Amino acid sequence: MYKADSKIAEEFIDHQEILDTLEYARNNKSNRDLIEQLIDKAAQFKGLSHREAALLLECDQPDLTERIFRLAQEIKHKFYGNRIVMFAPLYLSNYCVNGCVYCPYHLKNKTIARKKLTQEEIRKEVIALQDMGHKRLALEAGEDPLRNPMEYILESIQTIYSIKHKNGAIRRVNVNIAATTVENYRKLKDAGIGTYILFQETYHKENYESLHPTGPKSKYAYHTEAMDRAMEAGIDDVGLGVLFGLNTYRYDFTGLLMHAEHLEAAFGVGPHTISVPRICPAADIATQDFPDAISDDIFCKIVAVIRIAVPYTGMIISTRESAATRRKVLNLGISQISGGSRTSVGGYAIPEAPEENSAQFDISDTRTLDEVVNWLLDLGHIPSFCTACYRAGRTGDRFMSLVKSGQIANCCAPNALMTLKEYLEDYAAPDTRAKGIRLIKKELEHIPNPKIKEIAIRNLKEIEEGKRDFRF
Ligand code: SF4
Ligand code: SF4
């Protein structure tokens, strides 16, 4: 039976509730009055239930879809302004004991080179990332209790935080590793991680089990209840996601929102972020094998409806997507993107021969970080390297209440300008620098609070004089 605040996976992701939701959406998809009422409700910025969101996703009337897209953009601007936070993934190891059929790291794949970085290699990777200008990483590792034990992950986090190369620093390490125990989540919390990210892949239990035939990840309930254990361990910023295309998108979209509702109901804090990866080609993996792979149009709609259903949650997109798709969804609510990414182990510091492919997936957006920053500036977004919130203790419900009251924008905008300024001083190409300086000047005028504006101007001057790491 469906129970949002239950701690049992099959109760908070109740299969029948998802089926009933999809039927409700199908039955009402031509009910314009109802759909318009829901759009009006979403325009109050308080979010929507999974049933309401499922109906909007089902709506196929162009003018109403257009309204949904416009509202998604408005919500992104209201809560986060026009900053886009930048990050990069860092792959530590592609050894993995699981059998996920959609991932080239699965145990039986003999076509990729297996690698695990030593601490010295991590140091080189981090220096390469700092030299690009990155301040925020998402750590990735396959699940292998012998080769990648928790001690290795913790030591790697410590190494990453300890490296200060020139003006560089990694100020926030988010972690995307396998579901684990409360005790291990406590250790991650103590190591100072930002967000704990774990993708559900699919919420459909039967399909989940056939997509994960072997290894510890094959346990649906243990995987689905991982965020509860992380929260119990005190990690209050968690990141959800499904791999769209593994299963029917309507089912997983509904499951994803039910998971968000569950965290809110059980812990009083919804997800900090939602990522929207979709299945894409990789070594040993062909998208033709996944008949549920989704089109760009559906993808855009999913992003927009998630944005209006959970307005307080950050939304992340990776370089799996092309520049053209990323451009579209930036206007539909995405608030964080990766740039200059390498999805191979050691890919930032050590150029890899093609026959040594160790990548988890093919990158569509292959531009450098500076090219992505330059492009964002052209589009009128503020590329931000901000990591302020968790360092200032603004996590969990504290963070959420600042977002809900609209106050976070008072931090996001000046922090974006100051961290962009650091980037322009230390790493940018001349053209990017010139565009960035123009944008900072213009955006300063939009800071409404005179006191904050005055401090931001003073800090920007000090950054020019060589000081670093200011934040609101
Ligand atoms: Fe391993 Fe994760 Fe790939 Fe599965 S998705 S094979 S757990 S790295
Ligand atoms: Fe993110 Fe907080 Fe920085 Fe805004 S102020 S960009 S929410 S870390």
Coordinates of N, CA and C in Angstrom, one line a residue, residues 147-288:
R147 N 38.6 -3.5 -4.1 CA 39.5 -2.5 -4.8 C 39.1 -1.1 -4.4
N148 N 37.8 -0.8 -4.3 CA 37.4 0.6 -3.9 C 36.7 0.6 -2.6
P149 N 37.4 0.2 -1.5 CA 36.6 0.2 -0.2 C 36.4 1.7 0.3
M150 N 35.6 1.8 1.3 CA 35.2 3.1 1.8 C 36.5 3.9 2.2
E151 N 37.5 3.2 2.7 CA 38.7 3.8 3.2 C 39.4 4.5 2.0
Y152 N 39.4 3.9 0.8 CA 40.0 4.5 -0.4 C 39.2 5.7 -0.8
I153 N 37.9 5.7 -0.7 CA 37.1 6.9 -1.1 C 37.4 8.0 -0.1
L154 N 37.5 7.7 1.2 CA 37.7 8.7 2.2 C 39.1 9.3 2.0
E155 N 40.1 8.5 1.8 CA 41.4 9.0 1.6 C 41.5 9.9 0.3
S156 N 40.8 9.5 -0.7 CA 40.8 10.3 -2.0 C 40.1 11.6 -1.7
I157 N 39.0 11.7 -0.9 CA 38.4 13.0 -0.6 C 39.4 13.9 0.1
Q158 N 40.1 13.3 1.1 CA 41.0 14.1 1.8 C 42.1 14.6 0.9
T159 N 42.6 13.8 0.0 CA 43.6 14.2 -1.0 C 43.1 15.4 -1.8
I160 N 41.9 15.2 -2.3 CA 41.3 16.3 -3.2 C 41.2 17.6 -2.4
Y161 N 40.7 17.6 -1.2 CA 40.6 18.8 -0.5 C 41.9 19.5 -0.1
S162 N 43.0 18.6 0.0 CA 44.2 19.1 0.5 C 45.0 19.8 -0.6
I163 N 44.7 19.7 -1.8 CA 45.5 20.2 -2.9 C 45.2 21.7 -3.2
K164 N 46.2 22.5 -3.0 CA 46.1 23.9 -3.4 C 47.1 24.3 -4.4
H165 N 46.8 24.3 -5.6 CA 47.7 24.5 -6.7 C 47.5 25.9 -7.3
K166 N 48.5 26.7 -7.2 CA 48.4 28.1 -7.6 C 47.2 28.7 -6.8
N167 N 46.3 29.4 -7.6 CA 45.1 29.9 -6.8 C 44.0 28.9 -6.8
G168 N 44.2 27.6 -7.2 CA 43.2 26.7 -7.3 C 42.8 26.0 -6.0
A169 N 41.6 25.5 -5.9 CA 41.1 24.7 -4.8 C 39.8 24.0 -5.2
I170 N 39.7 22.8 -4.7 CA 38.4 22.1 -4.9 C 37.7 22.4 -3.6
R171 N 36.6 23.1 -3.7 CA 35.9 23.6 -2.4 C 34.7 22.7 -2.1
R172 N 34.2 21.9 -3.0 CA 33.1 21.1 -2.7 C 33.2 19.8 -3.5
V173 N 33.2 18.6 -2.7 CA 33.3 17.3 -3.4 C 31.9 16.6 -3.1
N174 N 31.2 16.5 -4.2 CA 29.9 15.7 -4.1 C 30.3 14.2 -4.5
V175 N 29.6 13.3 -4.0 CA 30.0 11.9 -4.1 C 28.9 11.1 -4.7
N176 N 29.3 10.4 -5.8 CA 28.3 9.5 -6.4 C 28.9 8.0 -6.4
I177 N 28.6 7.4 -5.3 CA 29.1 6.0 -5.2 C 28.0 5.1 -4.7
A178 N 28.2 3.8 -4.7 CA 27.2 2.8 -4.5 C 26.5 3.0 -3.2
A179 N 25.2 2.5 -3.1 CA 24.5 2.5 -1.9 C 25.3 1.8 -0.8
T180 N 25.3 2.3 0.4 CA 26.1 1.7 1.5 C 25.4 1.8 2.8
T181 N 26.1 1.5 3.9 CA 25.5 1.4 5.2 C 25.4 2.8 5.9
V182 N 24.6 2.9 6.9 CA 24.5 4.2 7.7 C 25.9 4.5 8.2
E183 N 26.7 3.5 8.7 CA 28.0 3.8 9.2 C 28.9 4.4 8.2
N184 N 28.9 3.9 7.0 CA 29.7 4.4 5.9 C 29.2 5.8 5.5
Y185 N 27.9 6.0 5.5 CA 27.4 7.4 5.2 C 27.9 8.4 6.2
R186 N 28.0 7.9 7.5 CA 28.5 8.8 8.6 C 29.9 9.2 8.2
K187 N 30.7 8.2 7.8 CA 32.1 8.5 7.5 C 32.2 9.5 6.3
L188 N 31.3 9.4 5.3 CA 31.3 10.4 4.2 C 31.0 11.7 4.7
K189 N 30.0 11.8 5.6 CA 29.6 13.1 6.2 C 30.7 13.7 6.9
D190 N 31.4 12.9 7.7 CA 32.6 13.4 8.5 C 33.7 13.9 7.5
A191 N 33.8 13.3 6.3 CA 34.9 13.7 5.4 C 34.6 15.0 4.7
G192 N 33.4 15.5 5.0 CA 33.0 16.9 4.5 C 32.5 16.9 3.0
I193 N 31.7 15.8 2.7 CA 31.2 15.8 1.3 C 30.1 16.9 1.2
G194 N 29.8 17.3 0.0 CA 28.7 18.2 -0.3 C 27.4 17.3 -0.4
T195 N 27.0 17.0 -1.6 CA 25.8 16.2 -1.8 C 26.2 14.7 -2.0
Y196 N 25.4 13.8 -1.5 CA 25.5 12.4 -1.8 C 24.5 12.1 -2.9
I197 N 25.1 11.7 -4.1 CA 24.2 11.4 -5.2 C 24.2 9.9 -5.5
L198 N 23.0 9.5 -5.7 CA 22.8 8.1 -6.2 C 21.6 8.0 -7.1
F199 N 21.9 7.5 -8.3 CA 20.8 7.4 -9.3 C 20.0 6.0 -9.0
Q200 N 18.7 6.1 -9.1 CA 17.9 4.9 -8.9 C 17.9 4.1 -10.2
E201 N 18.3 4.7 -11.3 CA 18.3 4.1 -12.6 C 16.9 3.8 -13.1
T202 N 16.1 2.9 -12.5 CA 14.7 2.8 -12.7 C 14.0 2.4 -11.4
Y203 N 12.7 3.0 -11.3 CA 12.0 2.6 -10.1 C 11.1 1.4 -10.3
H204 N 11.1 0.9 -11.5 CA 10.3 -0.3 -11.8 C 11.0 -1.6 -11.3
K205 N 10.5 -2.2 -10.2 CA 11.3 -3.2 -9.5 C 11.6 -4.4 -10.4
E206 N 10.7 -4.8 -11.2 CA 10.9 -6.0 -12.0 C 12.0 -5.7 -13.1
N207 N 11.9 -4.5 -13.7 CA 12.9 -4.2 -14.7 C 14.2 -3.9 -14.0
Y208 N 14.2 -3.3 -12.9 CA 15.4 -3.0 -12.1 C 16.1 -4.3 -11.9
E209 N 15.4 -5.3 -11.5 CA 16.1 -6.6 -11.2 C 16.6 -7.3 -12.5
S210 N 16.0 -7.1 -13.6 CA 16.6 -7.7 -14.8 C 17.7 -6.8 -15.4
L211 N 17.7 -5.5 -15.1 CA 18.8 -4.7 -15.6 C 20.0 -4.8 -14.7
H212 N 19.8 -5.3 -13.5 CA 20.9 -5.5 -12.5 C 20.9 -6.9 -12.0
P213 N 21.3 -7.8 -12.9 CA 21.2 -9.3 -12.6 C 22.1 -9.8 -11.5
T214 N 23.2 -9.1 -11.4 CA 24.2 -9.7 -10.4 C 24.8 -8.5 -9.6
G215 N 25.4 -8.9 -8.5 CA 26.2 -7.9 -7.6 C 25.3 -7.3 -6.6
P216 N 25.9 -6.6 -5.7 CA 25.1 -6.0 -4.5 C 24.0 -5.0 -5.0
K217 N 24.2 -4.4 -6.2 CA 23.2 -3.4 -6.7 C 21.9 -4.1 -7.1
S218 N 22.0 -5.4 -7.2 CA 20.8 -6.1 -7.7 C 19.6 -6.1 -6.6
K219 N 20.0 -5.7 -5.4 CA 18.9 -5.6 -4.3 C 18.2 -4.3 -4.4
Y220 N 17.0 -4.4 -5.0 CA 16.2 -3.2 -5.3 C 15.9 -2.4 -4.0
A221 N 15.5 -3.1 -2.9 CA 15.1 -2.4 -1.7 C 16.3 -1.7 -1.1
Y222 N 17.4 -2.4 -1.0 CA 18.6 -1.8 -0.4 C 19.0 -0.5 -1.2
H223 N 18.9 -0.6 -2.5 CA 19.3 0.6 -3.3 C 18.3 1.7 -3.2
T224 N 17.0 1.4 -3.2 CA 16.0 2.4 -3.2 C 15.9 3.1 -1.8
E225 N 16.3 2.4 -0.7 CA 16.3 2.9 0.6 C 17.6 3.6 1.0
A226 N 18.5 3.7 0.1 CA 19.9 4.2 0.4 C 19.8 5.7 0.9
M227 N 18.9 6.5 0.3 CA 18.8 7.9 0.7 C 18.3 8.0 2.1
D228 N 17.5 7.1 2.5 CA 17.0 7.1 3.9 C 18.2 6.9 4.9
R229 N 19.0 5.9 4.5 CA 20.2 5.6 5.4 C 21.2 6.8 5.4
A230 N 21.3 7.5 4.2 CA 22.2 8.6 4.1 C 21.7 9.8 5.0
M231 N 20.4 9.9 5.0 CA 19.7 11.0 5.8 C 19.9 10.6 7.3
E232 N 19.7 9.4 7.6 CA 19.8 8.9 9.0 C 21.2 9.2 9.5
A233 N 22.2 9.1 8.6 CA 23.6 9.3 9.0 C 23.9 10.8 9.0
G234 N 23.0 11.7 8.7 CA 23.2 13.1 8.8 C 23.6 13.8 7.5
I235 N 23.6 13.1 6.4 CA 23.8 13.7 5.1 C 22.5 14.3 4.7
D236 N 22.3 15.6 4.8 CA 21.0 16.1 4.5 C 20.8 16.7 3.1
D237 N 21.9 16.7 2.3 CA 21.8 17.1 0.9 C 22.0 15.8 0.1
V238 N 20.9 15.3 -0.5 CA 21.1 14.1 -1.4 C 20.5 14.4 -2.8
G239 N 21.1 13.7 -3.7 CA 20.8 14.0 -5.2 C 20.2 12.8 -5.8
L240 N 19.0 12.9 -6.4 CA 18.3 11.8 -7.0 C 18.5 11.8 -8.5
G241 N 18.1 10.8 -9.2 CA 18.1 10.7 -10.6 C 17.7 9.4 -11.1
V242 N 17.2 9.3 -12.3 CA 17.0 8.0 -13.0 C 17.7 8.1 -14.3
L243 N 18.0 6.9 -14.9 CA 18.6 6.9 -16.2 C 17.4 6.8 -17.2
F244 N 16.9 7.9 -17.7 CA 15.8 7.8 -18.6 C 16.1 7.0 -19.9
G245 N 15.2 6.1 -20.2 CA 15.4 5.2 -21.4 C 15.6 3.8 -21.0
L246 N 15.9 3.5 -19.7 CA 16.0 2.2 -19.2 C 14.6 1.5 -19.1
N247 N 13.6 2.3 -18.9 CA 12.3 1.8 -18.6 C 11.4 2.9 -19.2
T248 N 10.0 2.7 -19.2 CA 9.2 3.8 -19.8 C 9.3 5.1 -18.9
Y249 N 9.5 6.2 -19.7 CA 9.8 7.4 -19.0 C 8.7 7.9 -18.0
R250 N 7.4 7.6 -18.4 CA 6.3 8.1 -17.5 C 6.4 7.4 -16.1
Y251 N 6.7 6.1 -16.2 CA 6.8 5.4 -14.9 C 8.0 5.9 -14.0
D252 N 9.1 6.1 -14.6 CA 10.3 6.6 -13.8 C 10.1 8.0 -13.4
F253 N 9.5 8.8 -14.2 CA 9.2 10.2 -13.9 C 8.4 10.3 -12.6
T254 N 7.3 9.4 -12.6 CA 6.4 9.4 -11.5 C 7.1 8.9 -10.2
G255 N 7.9 7.8 -10.4 CA 8.7 7.2 -9.3 C 9.7 8.3 -8.7
L256 N 10.3 9.0 -9.6 CA 11.3 10.0 -9.1 C 10.6 11.1 -8.2
L257 N 9.4 11.5 -8.7 CA 8.7 12.5 -7.8 C 8.2 11.9 -6.6
M258 N 7.8 10.6 -6.6 CA 7.3 10.0 -5.4 C 8.5 9.8 -4.4
H259 N 9.7 9.6 -4.9 CA 10.9 9.5 -4.1 C 11.1 10.9 -3.4
A260 N 11.0 11.9 -4.2 CA 11.2 13.3 -3.6 C 10.2 13.5 -2.5
E261 N 8.9 13.1 -2.8 CA 7.8 13.3 -1.8 C 8.1 12.5 -0.5
H262 N 8.7 11.3 -0.8 CA 9.0 10.5 0.4 C 10.0 11.1 1.3
L263 N 11.1 11.7 0.7 CA 12.1 12.3 1.5 C 11.6 13.5 2.3
E264 N 10.7 14.2 1.7 CA 10.0 15.4 2.3 C 9.2 14.9 3.5
A265 N 8.4 13.8 3.2 CA 7.5 13.3 4.2 C 8.2 12.6 5.4
A266 N 9.3 11.9 5.1 CA 10.0 11.1 6.1 C 11.0 12.0 6.9
F267 N 11.6 12.9 6.2 CA 12.7 13.7 6.8 C 12.5 15.2 6.8
G268 N 11.5 15.6 6.2 CA 11.2 17.1 6.2 C 12.1 17.8 5.2
V269 N 12.9 17.1 4.4 CA 13.8 17.8 3.4 C 13.7 17.0 2.1
G270 N 13.3 17.7 1.0 CA 13.3 17.0 -0.3 C 14.7 16.9 -0.8
P271 N 14.9 16.4 -2.0 CA 16.2 16.2 -2.6 C 16.9 17.6 -2.9
H272 N 18.2 17.6 -2.7 CA 18.9 18.9 -3.0 C 19.0 19.0 -4.5
T273 N 19.2 17.9 -5.2 CA 19.3 18.0 -6.6 C 18.6 16.8 -7.3
I274 N 18.2 17.0 -8.5 CA 17.7 15.9 -9.4 C 18.5 16.0 -10.7
S275 N 19.1 14.9 -11.1 CA 19.8 14.8 -12.3 C 19.0 14.1 -13.4
V276 N 19.2 14.5 -14.6 CA 18.3 13.9 -15.7 C 19.2 13.3 -16.8
P277 N 20.0 12.2 -16.4 CA 20.7 11.6 -17.5 C 19.7 10.7 -18.3
R278 N 20.1 10.5 -19.6 CA 19.3 9.5 -20.4 C 20.3 8.6 -21.1
I279 N 19.8 7.5 -21.4 CA 20.7 6.4 -22.0 C 21.4 6.9 -23.2
C280 N 22.7 6.7 -23.3 CA 23.5 7.1 -24.5 C 24.5 6.0 -24.8
P281 N 25.1 6.1 -26.0 CA 26.0 5.0 -26.4 C 27.3 5.0 -25.5
A282 N 27.9 3.8 -25.4 CA 29.2 3.7 -24.8 C 29.8 2.3 -25.2
A283 N 31.0 2.0 -24.8 CA 31.6 0.8 -25.2 C 30.8 -0.4 -24.7
D284 N 30.5 -1.3 -25.6 CA 29.7 -2.5 -25.3 C 28.2 -2.2 -25.0
I285 N 27.8 -0.9 -25.3 CA 26.4 -0.6 -25.0 C 25.8 0.1 -26.3
A286 N 24.7 -0.3 -26.8 CA 24.1 0.3 -28.0 C 22.7 0.8 -27.6
T287 N 22.4 2.0 -28.0 CA 21.1 2.5 -27.6 C 19.9 1.8 -28.2
Q288 N 20.2 1.1 -29.4 CA 19.1 0.3 -30.0 C 18.6 -0.8 -29.1

